[in-house]
Coordinates of C-alpha atoms (C1' of nucleotides) in Angstrom, one line a residue:
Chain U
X397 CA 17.4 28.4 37.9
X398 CA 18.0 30.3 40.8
X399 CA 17.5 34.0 40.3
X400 CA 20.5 35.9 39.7
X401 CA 22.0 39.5 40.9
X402 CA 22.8 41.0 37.6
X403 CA 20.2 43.4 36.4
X404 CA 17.4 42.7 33.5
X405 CA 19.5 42.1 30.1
X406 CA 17.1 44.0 28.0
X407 CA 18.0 47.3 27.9
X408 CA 14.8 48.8 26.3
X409 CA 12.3 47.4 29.0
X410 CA 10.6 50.7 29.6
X411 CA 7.9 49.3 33.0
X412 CA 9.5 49.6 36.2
X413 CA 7.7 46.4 37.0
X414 CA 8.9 43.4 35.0
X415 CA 6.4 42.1 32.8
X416 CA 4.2 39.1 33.5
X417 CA 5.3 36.0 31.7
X418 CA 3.2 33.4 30.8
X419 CA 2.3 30.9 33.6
X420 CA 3.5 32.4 36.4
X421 CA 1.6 33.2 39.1
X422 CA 0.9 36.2 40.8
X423 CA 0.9 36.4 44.4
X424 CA 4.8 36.2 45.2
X425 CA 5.3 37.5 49.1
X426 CA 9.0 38.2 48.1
X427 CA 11.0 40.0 45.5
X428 CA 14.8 41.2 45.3
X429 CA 13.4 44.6 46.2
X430 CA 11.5 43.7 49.3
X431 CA 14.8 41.5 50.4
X432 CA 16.9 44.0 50.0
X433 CA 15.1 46.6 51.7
X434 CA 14.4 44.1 54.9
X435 CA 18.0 43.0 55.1
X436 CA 19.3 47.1 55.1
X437 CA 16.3 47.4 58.1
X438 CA 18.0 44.4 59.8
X439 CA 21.4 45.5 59.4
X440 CA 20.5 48.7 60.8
X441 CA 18.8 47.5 63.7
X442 CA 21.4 44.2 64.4
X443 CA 24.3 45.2 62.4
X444 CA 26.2 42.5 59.9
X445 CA 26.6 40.1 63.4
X446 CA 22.9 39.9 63.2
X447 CA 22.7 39.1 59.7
X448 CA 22.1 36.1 59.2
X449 CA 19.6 34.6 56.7
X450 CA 17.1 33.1 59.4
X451 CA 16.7 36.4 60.9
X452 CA 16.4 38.2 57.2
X453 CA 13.5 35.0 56.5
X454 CA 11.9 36.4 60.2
X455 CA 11.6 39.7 59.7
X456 CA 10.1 39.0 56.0
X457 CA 7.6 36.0 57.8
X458 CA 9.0 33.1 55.2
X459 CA 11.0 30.6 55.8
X460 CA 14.7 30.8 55.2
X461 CA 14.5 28.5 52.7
X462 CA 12.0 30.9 50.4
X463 CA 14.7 33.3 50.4
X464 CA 16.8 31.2 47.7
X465 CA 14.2 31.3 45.3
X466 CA 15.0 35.3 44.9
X467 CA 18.3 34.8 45.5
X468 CA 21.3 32.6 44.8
X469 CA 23.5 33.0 48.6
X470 CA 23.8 35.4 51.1
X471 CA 26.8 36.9 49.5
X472 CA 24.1 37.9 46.7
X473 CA 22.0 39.5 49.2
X474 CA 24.9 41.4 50.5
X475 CA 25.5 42.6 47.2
X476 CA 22.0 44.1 46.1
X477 CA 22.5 46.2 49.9
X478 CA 26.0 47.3 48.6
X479 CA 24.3 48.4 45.1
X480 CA 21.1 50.3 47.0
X481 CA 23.7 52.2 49.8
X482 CA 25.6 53.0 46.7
X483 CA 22.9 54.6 45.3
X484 CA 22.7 56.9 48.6
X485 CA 26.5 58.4 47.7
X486 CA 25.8 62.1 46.2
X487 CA 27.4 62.7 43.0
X488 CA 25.5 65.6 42.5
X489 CA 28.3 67.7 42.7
X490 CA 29.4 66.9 39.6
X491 CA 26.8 68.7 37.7
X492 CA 27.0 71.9 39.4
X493 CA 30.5 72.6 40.8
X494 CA 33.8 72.9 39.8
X495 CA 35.9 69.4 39.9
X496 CA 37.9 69.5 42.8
X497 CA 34.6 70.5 44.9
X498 CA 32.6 67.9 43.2
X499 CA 35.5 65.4 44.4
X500 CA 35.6 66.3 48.0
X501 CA 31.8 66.0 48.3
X502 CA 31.9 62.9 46.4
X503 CA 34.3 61.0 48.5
X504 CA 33.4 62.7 52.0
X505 CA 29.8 60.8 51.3
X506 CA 30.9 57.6 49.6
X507 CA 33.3 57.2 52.6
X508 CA 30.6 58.0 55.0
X509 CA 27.9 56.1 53.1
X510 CA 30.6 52.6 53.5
X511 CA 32.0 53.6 57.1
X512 CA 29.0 52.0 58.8
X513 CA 29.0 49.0 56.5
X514 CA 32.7 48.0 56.3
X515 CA 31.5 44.6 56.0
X516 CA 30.7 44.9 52.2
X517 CA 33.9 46.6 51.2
X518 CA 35.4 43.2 50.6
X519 CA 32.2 42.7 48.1
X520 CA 32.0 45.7 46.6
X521 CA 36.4 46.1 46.0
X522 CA 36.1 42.5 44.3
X523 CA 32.5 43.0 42.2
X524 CA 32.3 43.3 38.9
X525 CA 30.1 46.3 37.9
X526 CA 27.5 44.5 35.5
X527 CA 26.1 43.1 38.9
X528 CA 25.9 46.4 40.1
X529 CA 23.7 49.0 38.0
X530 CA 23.8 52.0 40.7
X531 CA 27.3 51.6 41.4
X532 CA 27.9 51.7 37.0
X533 CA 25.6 55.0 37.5
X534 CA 28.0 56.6 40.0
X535 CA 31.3 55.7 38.0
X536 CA 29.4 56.8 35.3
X537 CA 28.7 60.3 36.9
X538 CA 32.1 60.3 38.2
X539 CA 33.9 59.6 35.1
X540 CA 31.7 62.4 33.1
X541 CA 32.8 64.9 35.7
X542 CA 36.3 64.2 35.3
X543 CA 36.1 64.3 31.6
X544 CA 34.5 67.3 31.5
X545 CA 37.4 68.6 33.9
X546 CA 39.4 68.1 31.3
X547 CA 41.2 64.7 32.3
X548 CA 42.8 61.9 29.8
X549 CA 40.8 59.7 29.1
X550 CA 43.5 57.1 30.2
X551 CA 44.3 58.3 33.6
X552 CA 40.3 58.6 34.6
X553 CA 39.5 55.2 35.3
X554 CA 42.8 55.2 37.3
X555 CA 42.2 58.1 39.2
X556 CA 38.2 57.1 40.0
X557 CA 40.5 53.6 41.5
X558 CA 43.0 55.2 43.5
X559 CA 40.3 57.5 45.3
X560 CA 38.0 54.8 45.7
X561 CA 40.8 52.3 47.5
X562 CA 41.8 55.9 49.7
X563 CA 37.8 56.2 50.5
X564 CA 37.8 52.4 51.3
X565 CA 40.5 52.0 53.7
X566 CA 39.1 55.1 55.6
X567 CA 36.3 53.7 55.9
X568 CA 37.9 51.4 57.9
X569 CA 39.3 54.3 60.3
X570 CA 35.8 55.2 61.0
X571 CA 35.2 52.5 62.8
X572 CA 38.6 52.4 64.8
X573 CA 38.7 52.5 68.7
X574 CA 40.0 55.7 69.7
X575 CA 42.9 54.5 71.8
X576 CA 43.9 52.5 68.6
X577 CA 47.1 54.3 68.8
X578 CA 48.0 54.0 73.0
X579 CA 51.2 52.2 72.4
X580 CA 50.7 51.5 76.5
X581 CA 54.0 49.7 78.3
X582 CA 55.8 50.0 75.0
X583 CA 55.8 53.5 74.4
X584 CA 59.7 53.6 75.8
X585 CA 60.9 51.7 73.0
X586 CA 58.7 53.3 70.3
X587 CA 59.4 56.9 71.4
X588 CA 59.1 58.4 67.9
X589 CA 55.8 57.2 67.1
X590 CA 54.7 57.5 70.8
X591 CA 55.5 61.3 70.7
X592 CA 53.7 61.8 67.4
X593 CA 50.5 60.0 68.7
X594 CA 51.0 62.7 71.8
X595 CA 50.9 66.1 69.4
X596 CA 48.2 64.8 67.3
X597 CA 46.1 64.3 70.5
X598 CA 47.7 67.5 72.0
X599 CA 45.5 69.3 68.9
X600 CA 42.4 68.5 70.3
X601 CA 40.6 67.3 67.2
X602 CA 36.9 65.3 68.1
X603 CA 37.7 63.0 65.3
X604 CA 41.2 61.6 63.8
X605 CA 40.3 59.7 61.1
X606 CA 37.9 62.9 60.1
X607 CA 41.4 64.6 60.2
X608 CA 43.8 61.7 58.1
X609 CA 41.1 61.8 55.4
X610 CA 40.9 65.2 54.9
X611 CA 44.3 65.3 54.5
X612 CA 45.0 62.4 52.5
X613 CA 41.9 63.8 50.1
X614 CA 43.3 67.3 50.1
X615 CA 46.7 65.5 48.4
X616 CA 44.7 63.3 45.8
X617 CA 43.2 66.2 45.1
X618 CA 45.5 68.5 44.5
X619 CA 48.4 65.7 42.7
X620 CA 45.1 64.8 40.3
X621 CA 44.4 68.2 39.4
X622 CA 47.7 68.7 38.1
X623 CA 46.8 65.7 35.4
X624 CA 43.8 68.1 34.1
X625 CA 44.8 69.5 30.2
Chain V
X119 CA 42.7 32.1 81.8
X120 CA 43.1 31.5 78.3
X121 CA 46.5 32.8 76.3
X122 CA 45.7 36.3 75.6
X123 CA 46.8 38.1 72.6
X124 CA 48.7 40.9 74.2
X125 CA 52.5 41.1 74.7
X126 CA 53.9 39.8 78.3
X127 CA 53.5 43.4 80.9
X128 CA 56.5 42.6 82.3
X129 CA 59.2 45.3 80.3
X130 CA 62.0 43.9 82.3
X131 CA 62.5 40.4 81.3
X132 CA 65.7 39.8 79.7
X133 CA 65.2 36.3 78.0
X134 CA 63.7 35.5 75.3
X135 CA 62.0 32.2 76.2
X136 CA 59.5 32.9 79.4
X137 CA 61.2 31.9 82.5
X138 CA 59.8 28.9 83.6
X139 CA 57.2 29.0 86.4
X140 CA 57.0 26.8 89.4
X141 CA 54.8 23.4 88.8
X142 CA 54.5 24.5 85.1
X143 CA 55.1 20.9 83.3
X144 CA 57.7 21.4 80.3
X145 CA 56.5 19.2 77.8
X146 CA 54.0 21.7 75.3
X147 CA 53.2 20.8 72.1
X148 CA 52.0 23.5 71.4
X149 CA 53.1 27.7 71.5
X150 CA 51.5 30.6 70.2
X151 CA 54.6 31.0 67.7
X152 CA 53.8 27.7 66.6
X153 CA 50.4 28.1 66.0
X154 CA 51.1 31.1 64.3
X155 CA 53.7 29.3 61.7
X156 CA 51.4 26.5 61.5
X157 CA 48.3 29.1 60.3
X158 CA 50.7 30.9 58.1
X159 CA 51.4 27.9 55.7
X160 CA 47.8 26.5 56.0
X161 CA 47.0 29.7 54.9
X162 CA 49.8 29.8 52.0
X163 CA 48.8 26.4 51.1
X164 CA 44.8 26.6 51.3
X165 CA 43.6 30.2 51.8
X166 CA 41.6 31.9 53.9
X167 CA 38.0 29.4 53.0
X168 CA 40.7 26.8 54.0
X169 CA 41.3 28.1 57.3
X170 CA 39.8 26.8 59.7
X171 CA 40.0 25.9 63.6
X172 CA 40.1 22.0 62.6
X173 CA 41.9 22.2 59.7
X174 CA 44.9 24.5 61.9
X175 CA 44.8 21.4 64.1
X176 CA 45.1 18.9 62.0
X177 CA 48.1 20.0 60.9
X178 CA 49.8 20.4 64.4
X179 CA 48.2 17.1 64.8
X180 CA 46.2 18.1 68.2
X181 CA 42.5 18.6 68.8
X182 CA 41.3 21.5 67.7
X183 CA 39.9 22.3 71.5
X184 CA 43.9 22.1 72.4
X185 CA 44.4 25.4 70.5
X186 CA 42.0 27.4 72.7
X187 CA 44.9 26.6 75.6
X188 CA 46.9 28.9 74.1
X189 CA 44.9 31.2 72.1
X190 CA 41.3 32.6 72.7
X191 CA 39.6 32.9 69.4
X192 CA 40.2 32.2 65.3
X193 CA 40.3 36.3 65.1
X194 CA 43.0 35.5 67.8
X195 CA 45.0 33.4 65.7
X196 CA 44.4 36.1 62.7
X197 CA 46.0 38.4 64.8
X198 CA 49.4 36.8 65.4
X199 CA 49.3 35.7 61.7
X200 CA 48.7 39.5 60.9
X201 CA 51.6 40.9 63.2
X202 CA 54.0 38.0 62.1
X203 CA 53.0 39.4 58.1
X204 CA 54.0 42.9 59.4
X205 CA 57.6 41.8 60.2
X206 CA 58.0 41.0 56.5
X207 CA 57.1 44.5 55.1
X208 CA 60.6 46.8 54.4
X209 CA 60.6 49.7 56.4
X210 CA 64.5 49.5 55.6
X211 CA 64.8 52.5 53.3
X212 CA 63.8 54.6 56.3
X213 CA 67.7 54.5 57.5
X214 CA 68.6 54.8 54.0
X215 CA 66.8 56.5 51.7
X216 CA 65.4 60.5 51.2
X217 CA 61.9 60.5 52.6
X218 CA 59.7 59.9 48.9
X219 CA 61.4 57.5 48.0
X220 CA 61.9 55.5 51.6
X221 CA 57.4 56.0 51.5
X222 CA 57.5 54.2 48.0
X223 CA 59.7 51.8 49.0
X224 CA 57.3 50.7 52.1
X225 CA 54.2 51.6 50.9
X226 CA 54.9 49.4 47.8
X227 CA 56.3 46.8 50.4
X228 CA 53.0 47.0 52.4
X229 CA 50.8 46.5 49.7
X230 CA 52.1 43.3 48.3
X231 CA 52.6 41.3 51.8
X232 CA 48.8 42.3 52.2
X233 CA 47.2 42.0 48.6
X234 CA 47.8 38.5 49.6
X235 CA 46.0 38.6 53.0
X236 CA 43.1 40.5 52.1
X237 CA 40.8 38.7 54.7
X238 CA 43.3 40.6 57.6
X239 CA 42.8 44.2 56.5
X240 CA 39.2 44.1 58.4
X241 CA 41.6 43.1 61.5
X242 CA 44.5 45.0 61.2
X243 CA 42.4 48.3 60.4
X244 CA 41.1 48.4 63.7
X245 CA 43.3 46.6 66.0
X246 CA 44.9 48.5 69.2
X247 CA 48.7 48.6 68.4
X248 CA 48.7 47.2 71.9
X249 CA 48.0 43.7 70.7
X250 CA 50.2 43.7 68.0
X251 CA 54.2 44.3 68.7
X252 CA 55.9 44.4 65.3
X253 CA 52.7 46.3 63.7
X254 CA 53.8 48.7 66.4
X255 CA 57.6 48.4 65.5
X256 CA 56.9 48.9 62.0
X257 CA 54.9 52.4 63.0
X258 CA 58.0 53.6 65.1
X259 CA 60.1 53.0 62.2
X260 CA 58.2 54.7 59.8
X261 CA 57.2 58.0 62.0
X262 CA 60.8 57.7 62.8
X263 CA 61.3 58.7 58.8
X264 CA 58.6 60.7 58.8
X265 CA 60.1 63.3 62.2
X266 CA 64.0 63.0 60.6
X267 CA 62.2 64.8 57.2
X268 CA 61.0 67.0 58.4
X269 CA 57.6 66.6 59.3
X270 CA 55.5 68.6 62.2
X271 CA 54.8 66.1 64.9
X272 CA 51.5 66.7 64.7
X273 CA 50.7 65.5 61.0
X274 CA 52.4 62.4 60.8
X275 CA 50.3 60.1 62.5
X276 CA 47.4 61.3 60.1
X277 CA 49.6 61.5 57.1
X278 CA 50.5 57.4 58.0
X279 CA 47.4 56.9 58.5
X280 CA 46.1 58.3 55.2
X281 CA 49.2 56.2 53.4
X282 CA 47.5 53.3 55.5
X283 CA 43.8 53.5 54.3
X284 CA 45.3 54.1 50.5
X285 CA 47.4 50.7 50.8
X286 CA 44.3 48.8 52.6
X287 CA 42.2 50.0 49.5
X288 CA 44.7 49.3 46.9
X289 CA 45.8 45.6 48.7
X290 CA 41.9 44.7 47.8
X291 CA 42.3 46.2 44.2
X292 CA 44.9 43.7 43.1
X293 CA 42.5 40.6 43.7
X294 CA 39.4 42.2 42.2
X295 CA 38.9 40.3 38.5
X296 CA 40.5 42.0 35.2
X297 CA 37.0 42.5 33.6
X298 CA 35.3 44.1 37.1
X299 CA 35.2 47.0 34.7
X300 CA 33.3 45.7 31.8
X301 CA 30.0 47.7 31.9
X302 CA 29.0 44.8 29.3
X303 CA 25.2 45.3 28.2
X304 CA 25.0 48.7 29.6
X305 CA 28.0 49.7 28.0
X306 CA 24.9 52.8 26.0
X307 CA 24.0 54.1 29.2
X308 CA 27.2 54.9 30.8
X309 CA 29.1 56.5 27.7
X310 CA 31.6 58.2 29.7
X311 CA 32.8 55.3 32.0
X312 CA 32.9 52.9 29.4
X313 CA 34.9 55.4 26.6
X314 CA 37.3 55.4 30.0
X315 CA 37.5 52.1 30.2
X316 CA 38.4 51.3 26.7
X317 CA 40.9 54.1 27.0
X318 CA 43.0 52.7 30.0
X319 CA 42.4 49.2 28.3
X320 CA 44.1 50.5 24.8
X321 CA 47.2 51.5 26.9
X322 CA 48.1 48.1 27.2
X323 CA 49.3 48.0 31.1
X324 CA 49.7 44.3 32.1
X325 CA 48.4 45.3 35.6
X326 CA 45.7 48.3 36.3
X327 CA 46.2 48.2 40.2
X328 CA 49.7 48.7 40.0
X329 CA 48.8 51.8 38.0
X330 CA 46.2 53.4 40.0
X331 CA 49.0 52.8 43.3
X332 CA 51.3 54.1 41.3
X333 CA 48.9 57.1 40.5
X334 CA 47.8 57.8 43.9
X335 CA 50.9 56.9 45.7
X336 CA 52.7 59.8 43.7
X337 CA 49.6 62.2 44.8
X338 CA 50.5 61.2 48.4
X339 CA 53.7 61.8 48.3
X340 CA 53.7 65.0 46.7
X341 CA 51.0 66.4 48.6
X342 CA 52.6 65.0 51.9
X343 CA 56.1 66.4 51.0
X344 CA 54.8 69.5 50.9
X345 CA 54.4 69.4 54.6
X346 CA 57.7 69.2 55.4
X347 CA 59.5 72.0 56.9
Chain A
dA171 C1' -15.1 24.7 34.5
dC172 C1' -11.4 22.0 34.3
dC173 C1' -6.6 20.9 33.5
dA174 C1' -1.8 21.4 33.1
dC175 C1' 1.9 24.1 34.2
dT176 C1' 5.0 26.6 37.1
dA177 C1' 7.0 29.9 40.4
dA178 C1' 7.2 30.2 45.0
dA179 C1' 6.9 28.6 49.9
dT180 C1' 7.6 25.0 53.2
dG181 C1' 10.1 22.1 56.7
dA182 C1' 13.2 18.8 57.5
dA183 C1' 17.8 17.5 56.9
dT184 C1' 22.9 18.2 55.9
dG185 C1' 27.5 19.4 56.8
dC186 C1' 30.5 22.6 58.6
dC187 C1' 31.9 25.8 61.8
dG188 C1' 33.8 28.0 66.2
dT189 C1' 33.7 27.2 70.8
dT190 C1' 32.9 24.9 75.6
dC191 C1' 33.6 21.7 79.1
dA192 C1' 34.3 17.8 82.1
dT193 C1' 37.9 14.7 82.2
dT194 C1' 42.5 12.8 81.6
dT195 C1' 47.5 13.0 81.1
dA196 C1' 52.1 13.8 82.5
dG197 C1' 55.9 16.7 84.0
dA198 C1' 57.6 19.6 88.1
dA199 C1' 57.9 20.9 92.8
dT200 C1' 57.8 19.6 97.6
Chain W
dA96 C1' 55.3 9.3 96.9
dT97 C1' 52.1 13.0 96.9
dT98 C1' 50.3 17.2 95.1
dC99 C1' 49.8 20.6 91.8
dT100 C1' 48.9 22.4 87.3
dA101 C1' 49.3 23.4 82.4
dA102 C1' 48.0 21.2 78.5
dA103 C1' 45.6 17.8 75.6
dT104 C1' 41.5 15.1 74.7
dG105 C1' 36.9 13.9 72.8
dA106 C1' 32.3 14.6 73.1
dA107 C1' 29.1 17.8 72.9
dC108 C1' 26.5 22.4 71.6
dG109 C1' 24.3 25.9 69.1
dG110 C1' 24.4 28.4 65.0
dC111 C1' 25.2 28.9 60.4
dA112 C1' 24.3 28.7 55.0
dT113 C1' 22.5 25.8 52.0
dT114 C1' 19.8 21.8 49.7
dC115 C1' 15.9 19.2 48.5
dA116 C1' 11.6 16.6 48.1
dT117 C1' 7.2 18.2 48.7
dT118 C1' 3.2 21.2 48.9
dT119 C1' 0.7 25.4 47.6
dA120 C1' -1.7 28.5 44.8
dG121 C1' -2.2 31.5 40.8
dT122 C1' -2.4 31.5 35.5
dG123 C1' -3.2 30.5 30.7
dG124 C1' -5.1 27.3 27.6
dT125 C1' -8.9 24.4 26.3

DNA sequence: ACCACTAAATGAATGCCGTTCATTTAGAAT
DNA sequence: ATTCTAAATGAACGGCATTCATTTAGTGGT
């Protein structure tokens, strides 16, 4: 059998390093750990065009084929890079601020963490969380902040969702050319929108989507805070 | 040169149909609105694994090198099939309706033409408005709505582009699997998120995405409102 | 020391994909 | 009739993820 992405089913395995079965041998030149960490190297250095699964075998000396052995697709692979980036999202916050603080740091990072992966968003919106142990620990971190904060239970889950989609699609802004909005030859028969594009460049800000998620945050924020008992 | 994407320059043309040009021959098979209509009920009828270049031709019953007279690329042929979508969401309640409930009304709108389309929101999210006429329509109508409530000039684009990234995020939401949630085996280890959970569960909705939009949609609209002046 | 077992690596092959290109076809203009 | 040209063809290409029969090399049992 193919080796799988959900994590270890025994849940008190206390080694770090799973423990040698009978009759298997020793000297294996690839694990999930080593894959994953090559294919974030090769994304960074050829982004998600690059990716493919005979440059992840090169840059790990193996043959493509080896890599199946560890893994059961590509789409697999893709998901233990989403689950390691997730855990670079600080949730720290959480434990040592107030809530809406902890919020604004949490989702500033997640979204930058995801903007220069946008790729795995489709993953990651679609994954079930048992084959994704960090990204249980973060909604578990998130969730106890918001309980703490005083929230229903029933709205938390709900809440965590609608931030996370908000985060998500401005992820996607990131990554937006920054003339997205030039409505060019048809700016006489758009004038509306064309003379709202002008004001908002009139301001001068380096960075628009830096400026649509801080306000669409500061509104979450504050209509969620409301919800608190 | 290849069909481009883009909208003909010339803003002076009265007819719909392009004037014909000297030693053009008349009989074509094939338009870019065809292809378009063509890719839209593939689509419908066998998703996005389904389409494919040869699979489009097939059913316009061409080669598939005949499509490349008239379009340049598959993300070409994603584009007209994402503008064409964009004619179908209701920016009606603009002319109609007080401001919250006209955003409701099309944000709602927006989200269920694309929680369908899914595979389009990497396209749409960062495609110049240039390329895409009735996305651009859609836009004047809306910070048309957004100016006749009200708004500074200089928030609306951000605000509709927040409102954007939301529905992007929440389109994905509605595809993701019911149990995505279920923290299964390691339901001990994340106490709070999976005492959340349960909780949202035991409310019974039919349809958690359509709660968290609702959640965050009413955040939006609250925090947005207060703009106004 | 030998054997039996097995996980892991190999390399060739498969099928599908988007795209290119030289060539052909058939209306339109002169 | 001749010329021009957009559009269609069909064969090809390179790249891709993935499969599979086979080989390799540790390991535990005897």
């Amino acid at each position: 059998m193919p080796a799988s992405t959900s994590a270890p089913a025994d849940p008190h395995r206390h080694d770090a390093k799973p423990r040698r079965r009978a009759g298997r041998p020793a000297a294996a030149v690839l694990d999930q750990d080593g894959i994953t960490a090559a294919a974030l190297q090769l994304i960074g250095k050829s982004g998600y065009e690059g990716f493919t699964m005979a440059a992840l075998a090169r840059t790990l000396n193996v043959a493509p084929s080896a890599l199946y052995n560890h893994v059961s697709s590509k789409r697999d692979v893709l998901v233990l890079v989403q689950d390691h980036l997730t855990s670079f999202v600080d949730v720290t916050a959480f434990d040592a601020e107030p809530w809406d603080r902890a919020v604004r740091s949490w989702a500033w990072s997640y979204r930058d963490v995801f903007s220069k992966h946008t790729p795995l968003i489709p993953v990651i919106a679609v994954l079930p969380v048992t084959d994704a142990p960090k990204t249980l620990a973060m909604y578990e971190a998130v969730s106890a902040g918001f309980r703490r904060a005083g929230f229903p239970q029933e709205r938390i889950i709900s809440a965590i969702v609608a931030l996370e989609s908000f985060i998500f699609g401005s992820a996607y802004d990131v990554t937006a050319p920054a003339d997205i909005f030039d409505s060019g030859s048809m700016a006489e028969s758009t004038p509306n929108f064309t003379a709202a594009v002008a004001s908002l460049a009139g301001q001068g800000h380096e960075n628009q989507a830096d400026v649509a998620f801080e306000l669409g945050l500061e509104a979450l924020v504050s209509g969620f805070g409301a919800l608190r008992g």
